[in-house]
Short mmCIF file of C-alpha atoms in Angstrom, two decimals:
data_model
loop_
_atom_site.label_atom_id
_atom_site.label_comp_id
_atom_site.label_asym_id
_atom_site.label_seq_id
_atom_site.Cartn_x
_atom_site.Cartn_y
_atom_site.Cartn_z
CA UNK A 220 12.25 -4.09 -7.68
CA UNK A 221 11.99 -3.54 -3.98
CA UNK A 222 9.29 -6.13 -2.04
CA UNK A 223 7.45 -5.96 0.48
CA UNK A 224 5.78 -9.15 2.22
CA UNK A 225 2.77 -9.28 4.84
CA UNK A 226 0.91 -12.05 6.01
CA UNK A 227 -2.33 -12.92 4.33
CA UNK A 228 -4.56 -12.12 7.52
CA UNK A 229 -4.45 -12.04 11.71
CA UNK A 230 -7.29 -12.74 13.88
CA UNK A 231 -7.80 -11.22 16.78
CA UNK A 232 -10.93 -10.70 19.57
CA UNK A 233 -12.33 -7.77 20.44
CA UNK A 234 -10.28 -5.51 22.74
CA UNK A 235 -7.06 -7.25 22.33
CA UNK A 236 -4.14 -5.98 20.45
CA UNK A 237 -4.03 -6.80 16.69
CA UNK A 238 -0.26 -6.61 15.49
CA UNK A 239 0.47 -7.11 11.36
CA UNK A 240 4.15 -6.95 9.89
CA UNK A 241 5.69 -6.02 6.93
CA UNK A 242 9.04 -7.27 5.51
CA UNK A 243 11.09 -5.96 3.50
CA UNK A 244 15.01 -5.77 2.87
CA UNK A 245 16.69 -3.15 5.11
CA UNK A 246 12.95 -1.47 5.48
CA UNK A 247 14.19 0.22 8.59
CA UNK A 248 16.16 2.15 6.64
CA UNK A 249 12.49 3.66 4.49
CA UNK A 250 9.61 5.29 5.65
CA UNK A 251 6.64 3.30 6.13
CA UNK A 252 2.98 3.84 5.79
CA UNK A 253 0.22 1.76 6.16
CA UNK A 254 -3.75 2.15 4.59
CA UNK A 255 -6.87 0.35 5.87
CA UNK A 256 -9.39 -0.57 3.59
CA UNK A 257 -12.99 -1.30 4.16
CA UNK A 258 -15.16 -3.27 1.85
CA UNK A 259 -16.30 -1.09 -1.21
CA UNK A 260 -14.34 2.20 0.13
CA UNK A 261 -11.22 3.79 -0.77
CA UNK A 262 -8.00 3.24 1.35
CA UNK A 263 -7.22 5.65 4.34
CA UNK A 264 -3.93 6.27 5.83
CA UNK A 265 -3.63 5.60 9.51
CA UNK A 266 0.28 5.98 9.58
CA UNK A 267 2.71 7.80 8.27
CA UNK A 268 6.59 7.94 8.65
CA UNK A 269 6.70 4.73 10.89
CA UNK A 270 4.84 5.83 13.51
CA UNK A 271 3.27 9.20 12.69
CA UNK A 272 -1.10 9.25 12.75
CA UNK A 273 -3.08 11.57 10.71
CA UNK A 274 -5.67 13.78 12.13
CA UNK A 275 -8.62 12.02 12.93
CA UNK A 276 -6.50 8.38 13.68
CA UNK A 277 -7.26 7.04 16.87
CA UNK A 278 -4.16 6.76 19.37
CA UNK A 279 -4.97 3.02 19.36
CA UNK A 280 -2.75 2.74 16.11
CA UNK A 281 0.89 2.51 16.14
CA UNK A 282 3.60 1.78 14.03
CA UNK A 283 7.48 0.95 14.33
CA UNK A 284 9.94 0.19 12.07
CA UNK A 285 13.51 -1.83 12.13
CA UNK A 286 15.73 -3.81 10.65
CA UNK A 287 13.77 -5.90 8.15
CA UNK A 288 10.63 -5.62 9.57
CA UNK A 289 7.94 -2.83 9.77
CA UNK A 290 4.58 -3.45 12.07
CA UNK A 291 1.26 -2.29 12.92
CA UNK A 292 -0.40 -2.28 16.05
CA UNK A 293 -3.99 -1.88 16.85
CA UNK A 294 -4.52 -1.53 20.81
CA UNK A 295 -8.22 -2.21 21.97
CA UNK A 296 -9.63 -3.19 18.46
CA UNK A 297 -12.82 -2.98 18.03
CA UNK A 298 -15.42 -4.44 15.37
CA UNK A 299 -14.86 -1.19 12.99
CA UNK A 300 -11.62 -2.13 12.52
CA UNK A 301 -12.22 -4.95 10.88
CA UNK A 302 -9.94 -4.38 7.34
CA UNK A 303 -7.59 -4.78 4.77
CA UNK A 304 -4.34 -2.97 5.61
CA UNK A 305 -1.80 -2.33 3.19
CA UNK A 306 2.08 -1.01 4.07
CA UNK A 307 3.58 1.11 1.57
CA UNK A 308 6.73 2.60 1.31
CA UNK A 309 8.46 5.02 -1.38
CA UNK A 310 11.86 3.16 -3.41
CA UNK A 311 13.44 6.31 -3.96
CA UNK A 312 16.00 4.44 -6.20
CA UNK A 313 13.17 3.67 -8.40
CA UNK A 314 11.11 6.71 -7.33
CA UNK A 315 8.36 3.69 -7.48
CA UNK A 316 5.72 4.07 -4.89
CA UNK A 317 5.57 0.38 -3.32
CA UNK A 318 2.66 -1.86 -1.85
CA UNK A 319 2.71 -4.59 0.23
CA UNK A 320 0.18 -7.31 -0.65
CA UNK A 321 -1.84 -6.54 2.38
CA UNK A 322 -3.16 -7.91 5.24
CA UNK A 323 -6.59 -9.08 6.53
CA UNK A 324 -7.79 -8.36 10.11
CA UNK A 325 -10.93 -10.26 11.31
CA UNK A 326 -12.06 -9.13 14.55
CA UNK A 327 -13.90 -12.20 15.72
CA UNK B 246 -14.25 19.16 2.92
CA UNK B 247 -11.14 17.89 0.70
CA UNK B 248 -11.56 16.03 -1.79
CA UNK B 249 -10.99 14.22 -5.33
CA UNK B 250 -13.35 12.60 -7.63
CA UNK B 251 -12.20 10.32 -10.40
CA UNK B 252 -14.22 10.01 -13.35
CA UNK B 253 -13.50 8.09 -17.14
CA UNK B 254 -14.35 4.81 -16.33
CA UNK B 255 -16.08 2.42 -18.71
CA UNK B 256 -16.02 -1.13 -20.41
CA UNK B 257 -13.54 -0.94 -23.03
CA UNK B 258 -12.35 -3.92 -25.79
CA UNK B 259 -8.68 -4.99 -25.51
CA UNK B 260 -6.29 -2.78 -27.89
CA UNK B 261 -8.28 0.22 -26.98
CA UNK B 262 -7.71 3.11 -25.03
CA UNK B 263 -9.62 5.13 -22.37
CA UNK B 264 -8.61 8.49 -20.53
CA UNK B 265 -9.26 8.88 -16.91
CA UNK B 266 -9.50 12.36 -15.06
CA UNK B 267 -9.41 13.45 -11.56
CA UNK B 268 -10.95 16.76 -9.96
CA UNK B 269 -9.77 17.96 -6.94
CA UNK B 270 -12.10 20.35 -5.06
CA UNK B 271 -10.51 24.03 -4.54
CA UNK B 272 -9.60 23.02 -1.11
CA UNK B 273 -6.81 20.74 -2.64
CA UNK B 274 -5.61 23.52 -4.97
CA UNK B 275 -2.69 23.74 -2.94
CA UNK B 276 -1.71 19.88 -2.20
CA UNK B 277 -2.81 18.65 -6.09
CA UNK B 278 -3.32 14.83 -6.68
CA UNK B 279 0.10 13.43 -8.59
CA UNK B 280 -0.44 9.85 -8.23
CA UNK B 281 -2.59 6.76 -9.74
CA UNK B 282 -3.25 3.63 -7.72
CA UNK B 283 -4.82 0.59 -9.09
CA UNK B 284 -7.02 -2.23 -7.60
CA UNK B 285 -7.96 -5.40 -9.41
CA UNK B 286 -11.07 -7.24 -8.16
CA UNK B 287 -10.32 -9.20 -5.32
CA UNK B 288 -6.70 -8.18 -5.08
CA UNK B 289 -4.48 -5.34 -3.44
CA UNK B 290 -3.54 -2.72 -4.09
CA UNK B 291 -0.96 -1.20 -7.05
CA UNK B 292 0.73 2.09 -7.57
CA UNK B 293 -0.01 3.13 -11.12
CA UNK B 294 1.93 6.23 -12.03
CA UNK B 295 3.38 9.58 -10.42
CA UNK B 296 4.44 13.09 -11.97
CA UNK B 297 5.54 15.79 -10.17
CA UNK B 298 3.30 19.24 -9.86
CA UNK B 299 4.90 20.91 -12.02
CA UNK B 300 4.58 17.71 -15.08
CA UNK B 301 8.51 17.89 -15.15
CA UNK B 302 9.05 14.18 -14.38
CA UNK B 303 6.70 11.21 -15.09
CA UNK B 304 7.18 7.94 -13.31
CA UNK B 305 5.43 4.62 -14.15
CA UNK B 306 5.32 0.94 -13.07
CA UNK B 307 6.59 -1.76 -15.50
CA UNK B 308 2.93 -3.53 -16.30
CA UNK B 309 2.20 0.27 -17.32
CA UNK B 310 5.33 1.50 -18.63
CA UNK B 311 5.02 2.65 -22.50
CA UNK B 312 1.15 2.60 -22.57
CA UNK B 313 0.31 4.56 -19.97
CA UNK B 314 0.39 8.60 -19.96
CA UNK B 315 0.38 10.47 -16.62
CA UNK B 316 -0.45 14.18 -16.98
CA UNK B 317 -2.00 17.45 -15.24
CA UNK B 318 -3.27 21.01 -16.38
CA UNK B 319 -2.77 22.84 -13.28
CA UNK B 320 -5.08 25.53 -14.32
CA UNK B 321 -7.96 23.12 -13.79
CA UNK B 322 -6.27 21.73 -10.68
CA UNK B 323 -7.02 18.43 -12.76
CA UNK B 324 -4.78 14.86 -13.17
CA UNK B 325 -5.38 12.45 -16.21
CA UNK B 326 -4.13 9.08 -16.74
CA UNK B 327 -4.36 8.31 -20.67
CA UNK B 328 -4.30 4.41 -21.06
CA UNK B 329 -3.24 2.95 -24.23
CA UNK B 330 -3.16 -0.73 -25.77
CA UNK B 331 -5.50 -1.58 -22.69
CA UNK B 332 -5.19 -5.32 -22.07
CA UNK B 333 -7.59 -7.60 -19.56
CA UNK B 334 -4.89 -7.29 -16.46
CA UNK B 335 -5.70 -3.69 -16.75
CA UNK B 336 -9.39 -3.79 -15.71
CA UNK B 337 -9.36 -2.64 -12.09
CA UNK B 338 -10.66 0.11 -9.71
CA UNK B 339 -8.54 3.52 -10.69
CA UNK B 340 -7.53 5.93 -7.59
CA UNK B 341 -5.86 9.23 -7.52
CA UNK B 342 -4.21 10.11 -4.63
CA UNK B 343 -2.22 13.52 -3.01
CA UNK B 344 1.09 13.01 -2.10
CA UNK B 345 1.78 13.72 1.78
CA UNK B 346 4.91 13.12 4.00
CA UNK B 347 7.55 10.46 3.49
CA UNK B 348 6.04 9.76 -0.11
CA UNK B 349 2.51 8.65 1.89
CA UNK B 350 -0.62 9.36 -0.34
CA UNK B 351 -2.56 10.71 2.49
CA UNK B 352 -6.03 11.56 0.41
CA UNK B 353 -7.44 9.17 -2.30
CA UNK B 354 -10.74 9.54 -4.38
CA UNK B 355 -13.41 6.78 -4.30
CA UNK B 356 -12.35 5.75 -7.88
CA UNK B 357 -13.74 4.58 -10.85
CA UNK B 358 -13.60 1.34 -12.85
CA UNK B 359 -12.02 0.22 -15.65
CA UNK B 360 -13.31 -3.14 -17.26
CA UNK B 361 -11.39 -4.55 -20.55
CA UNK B 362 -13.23 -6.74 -22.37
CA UNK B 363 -14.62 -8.13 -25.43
#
């Protein structure tokens, strides 16, 4: 079954750039999208198709995708985005829907 | 506002079984939940099962796979998840989910817990 890796957690200060990655064999090749997750809530999507935002996403997330490697950026981060994100992407071979093991910012 | 609300939760003994339900307000009539995401406590997260609007096709992850039922009644715009020979690995925080673009799941419920125990 298709995995997907990201790195336990990232650090980063308030208003710098936060950047998480997720790996994955030939992952440029899928569609990626990644959740955050606050304590004791459900997830919300903040990207969609690599680089795509929902409604309501500030343009201070961004996502690209290539090769083995798919990544999140969060420009100007601020306390409230202190989270769990997750990248996900759909195995159509398997028609699995697949998680990454997520990642945990800390905004310090 | 959109939204779904998933409700069957409980303490349940291993060997048991347990049917969970999700309700998606009439707003969502025309984007139904299909899909079942899993948390355990303290861990991330995993996709569950899948079916397709129309209940043609059922998909399932291998820790589920045989013991798990996905299902809908579209006339009640409702999705069910029946859970069968329930075992401890199975106690986790239960979310449906609407399928968006690319395969994203762009709207989840808050969810409802599942505890297997004795």
């Amino acid at each position: 079954s298709y995995v997907l890796t990201q790195p336990p957690s990232v650090s980063v200060a308030p208003g710098q750039t936060a950047r998480t990655t997720c790996e994955g064999t030939n992952i440029g090749s899928k569609s990626v999208h990644w959740y955050q997750q606050k304590p004791g809530q459900a997830p919300v999507l903040v990207i969609y198709n690599d680089d795509d935002r929902p409604s309501g996403i500030p343009e201070r997330f961004s996502g690209s995708n290539s090769g083995n490697t798919a990544s999140l950026t969060i420009n100007r981060v601020e306390a409230g985005d202190e989270a769990d994100y997750y990248c996900q992407v759909w195995d159509t071979g398997s028609a699995y829907r697949v998680f990454g093991g997520g990642t945990k910012l800390t905004v310090l | 506002q959109v939204q779904l609300e998933e409700s069957g939760g409980g303490v349940v003994q291993p060997g048991r079984s347990l049917k969970l339900s999700c309700a998606a307000s009439r707003l969502t009539f025309s984007r139904p939940p299909t899909h079942w995401v899993r948390q355990a406590p303290g861990k991330g997260l995993e996709w569950v099962a899948s079916i397709l609007y129309d209940g043609s096709n059922q998909y399932y992850a291998d820790s589920v796979q045989g013991r798990f039922i996905i299902s809908r009644d579209n006339s009640k715009n409702r999705l069910y998840l029946e859970m069968n020979s329930l075992i401890r690995d199975d106690t986790a925080q239960y979310y449906c989910a609407t399928q968006g673009e690319g395969g994203s799941l762009d709207l989840w419920g808050q969810g409802t817990l599942v505890t297997v125990s004795s």
